[in-house]
PDB file of C-alpha atoms in Angstrom:
ATOM      1  CA  MET J 119      33.532 -56.117-101.723  1.00 53.00           C
ATOM      2  CA  SER J 120      31.393 -58.844-101.592  1.00 69.00           C
ATOM      3  CA  GLU J 121      27.485 -59.014-102.519  1.00 81.00           C
ATOM      4  CA  SER J 122      25.430 -58.647 -99.474  1.00 83.00           C
ATOM      5  CA  ASN J 123      24.186 -62.000 -99.794  1.00 94.00           C
ATOM      6  CA  LEU J 124      23.248 -62.759 -96.260  1.00 96.00           C
ATOM      7  CA  THR J 125      20.050 -61.785 -94.328  1.00 96.00           C
ATOM      8  CA  ILE J 126      20.352 -60.293 -89.875  1.00 96.00           C
ATOM      9  CA  ILE J 127      18.446 -63.692 -89.500  1.00 96.00           C
ATOM     10  CA  GLU J 128      21.653 -65.786 -91.309  1.00 97.00           C
ATOM     11  CA  ALA J 129      24.548 -63.630 -88.973  1.00 96.00           C
ATOM     12  CA  GLU J 130      23.017 -63.935 -86.501  1.00 95.00           C
ATOM     13  CA  ILE J 131      22.863 -67.602 -86.066  1.00 96.00           C
ATOM     14  CA  LEU J 132      26.967 -67.465 -87.471  1.00 96.00           C
ATOM     15  CA  LEU J 133      27.193 -65.062 -83.904  1.00 96.00           C
ATOM     16  CA  SER J 134      25.528 -67.672 -82.492  1.00 94.00           C
ATOM     17  CA  ASN J 135      28.762 -68.265 -80.286  1.00 94.00           C
ATOM     18  CA  LEU J 136      28.865 -64.629 -79.323  1.00 93.00           C
ATOM     19  CA  GLY J 137      25.265 -65.102 -78.049  1.00 92.00           C
ATOM     20  CA  ALA J 138      24.344 -61.821 -80.527  1.00 93.00           C
ATOM     21  CA  THR J 139      21.454 -59.925 -80.724  1.00 93.00           C
ATOM     22  CA  CYS J 140      19.564 -58.620 -83.506  1.00 93.00           C
ATOM     23  CA  GLU J 141      19.836 -55.776 -81.451  1.00 94.00           C
ATOM     24  CA  GLU J 142      23.491 -56.230 -81.502  1.00 94.00           C
ATOM     25  CA  ILE J 143      23.820 -57.180 -84.630  1.00 96.00           C
ATOM     26  CA  ILE J 144      21.510 -53.787 -86.670  1.00 96.00           C
ATOM     27  CA  ASP J 145      23.896 -51.737 -83.713  1.00 95.00           C
ATOM     28  CA  ALA J 146      27.341 -52.898 -85.403  1.00 96.00           C
ATOM     29  CA  SER J 147      25.636 -52.220 -88.376  1.00 95.00           C
ATOM     30  CA  GLY J 148      25.447 -48.250 -87.688  1.00 94.00           C
ATOM     31  CA  TRP J 149      21.843 -49.001 -89.560  1.00 94.00           C
ATOM     32  CA  THR J 150      18.816 -48.015 -87.756  1.00 96.00           C
ATOM     33  CA  LEU J 151      15.979 -49.680 -87.641  1.00 95.00           C
ATOM     34  CA  GLY J 152      14.078 -47.359 -90.447  1.00 96.00           C
ATOM     35  CA  GLU J 153      16.565 -47.529 -92.487  1.00 96.00           C
ATOM     36  CA  LEU J 154      16.339 -51.792 -92.484  1.00 96.00           C
ATOM     37  CA  GLU J 155      12.284 -51.185 -92.624  1.00 97.00           C
ATOM     38  CA  ALA J 156      12.610 -49.226 -95.868  1.00 97.00           C
ATOM     39  CA  ALA J 157      15.171 -51.119 -97.339  1.00 95.00           C
ATOM     40  CA  ALA J 158      12.612 -54.448 -96.709  1.00 97.00           C
ATOM     41  CA  VAL J 159       9.718 -52.022 -98.304  1.00 97.00           C
ATOM     42  CA  ARG J 160      12.177 -51.392-101.368  1.00 96.00           C
ATOM     43  CA  ALA J 161      12.959 -54.796-101.380  1.00 95.00           C
ATOM     44  CA  GLY J 162       8.799 -55.687-101.679  1.00 97.00           C
ATOM     45  CA  ARG J 163       8.703 -57.417 -98.491  1.00 97.00           C
ATOM     46  CA  LEU J 164       6.398 -56.090 -95.634  1.00 97.00           C
ATOM     47  CA  ARG J 165       7.926 -53.643 -93.164  1.00 97.00           C
ATOM     48  CA  GLU J 166       8.344 -55.818 -90.244  1.00 97.00           C
ATOM     49  CA  GLU J 167      10.512 -58.617 -92.768  1.00 97.00           C
ATOM     50  CA  TYR J 168      13.463 -55.960 -92.948  1.00 96.00           C
ATOM     51  CA  ARG J 169      15.201 -59.171 -90.846  1.00 96.00           C
ATOM     52  CA  ARG J 170      14.633 -61.149 -93.932  1.00 96.00           C
ATOM     53  CA  ILE J 171      16.304 -59.285 -96.505  1.00 95.00           C
ATOM     54  CA  PRO J 172      19.828 -59.470 -97.528  1.00 95.00           C
ATOM     55  CA  MET J 173      22.452 -55.836 -95.848  1.00 93.00           C
ATOM     56  CA  PHE J 174      25.383 -58.757 -95.165  1.00 95.00           C
ATOM     57  CA  SER J 175      27.962 -59.857 -96.378  1.00 96.00           C
ATOM     58  CA  ASP J 176      30.670 -62.072 -95.375  1.00 94.00           C
ATOM     59  CA  GLU J 177      32.736 -59.971 -94.591  1.00 96.00           C
ATOM     60  CA  ASP J 178      30.701 -57.234 -92.282  1.00 96.00           C
ATOM     61  CA  VAL J 179      29.529 -60.799 -91.128  1.00 97.00           C
ATOM     62  CA  ASP J 180      33.400 -60.067 -89.326  1.00 96.00           C
ATOM     63  CA  ARG J 181      32.645 -56.974 -89.248  1.00 96.00           C
ATOM     64  CA  LEU J 182      29.999 -57.115 -86.619  1.00 97.00           C
ATOM     65  CA  ARG J 183      31.518 -59.458 -84.645  1.00 96.00           C
ATOM     66  CA  ARG J 184      34.714 -57.006 -84.670  1.00 96.00           C
ATOM     67  CA  ARG J 185      31.674 -54.395 -82.954  1.00 95.00           C
ATOM     68  CA  ILE J 186      29.893 -56.112 -81.070  1.00 96.00           C
ATOM     69  CA  LEU J 187      33.186 -57.855 -79.537  1.00 94.00           C
ATOM     70  CA  ALA J 188      34.290 -54.422 -78.946  1.00 94.00           C
ATOM     71  CA  GLU J 189      31.634 -52.897 -77.202  1.00 92.00           C
ATOM     72  CA  ARG J 190      31.255 -55.921 -74.722  1.00 91.00           C
ATOM     73  CA  ALA J 191      34.173 -55.031 -73.538  1.00 90.00           C
ATOM     74  CA  GLU J 192      34.164 -51.268 -72.969  1.00 88.00           C
ATOM     75  CA  LEU J 193      30.349 -52.097 -71.702  1.00 84.00           C
ATOM     76  CA  ALA J 194      32.682 -54.590 -69.300  1.00 81.00           C
ATOM     77  CA  GLY J 195      35.381 -52.114 -69.077  1.00 79.00           C
ATOM     78  CA  LEU J 196      32.629 -49.181 -67.803  1.00 62.00           C
ATOM     79  CA  GLY J 197      30.889 -51.510 -65.549  1.00 59.00           C
ATOM     80  CA  ARG J 198      34.087 -52.766 -63.099  1.00 59.00           C
ATOM     81  CA  VAL J 199      35.297 -48.796 -63.374  1.00 52.00           C
ATOM     82  CA  ILE J 200      31.609 -47.866 -61.824  1.00 52.00           C
ATOM     83  CA  SER J 201      31.567 -50.787 -59.083  1.00 56.00           C
ATOM     84  CA  ARG J 202      35.286 -49.803 -58.000  1.00 58.00           C
ATOM     85  CA  ARG J 203      33.588 -46.583 -57.293  1.00 56.00           C
ATOM     86  CA  PHE J 204      30.009 -47.968 -55.523  1.00 54.00           C
TER      87      PHE J 204
END
């Protein structure tokens, strides 16, 4: 596994072609906001600076991309099912 050297901000930039939001990235990462804030504090930062803490490797960003796309596809499928029923 590669070293975690990318922040959430950098992941947002790398996933900008998807228009991925910070919330989508956090959700796809499996981390909770509280866990990210705690990681920031452990790194000597303010908890609000969680977006600036290296948390992801290049491989993680690829995994985030796949999860975000899968989640969006699932939501789109649910939207089609709901619209057909109503």
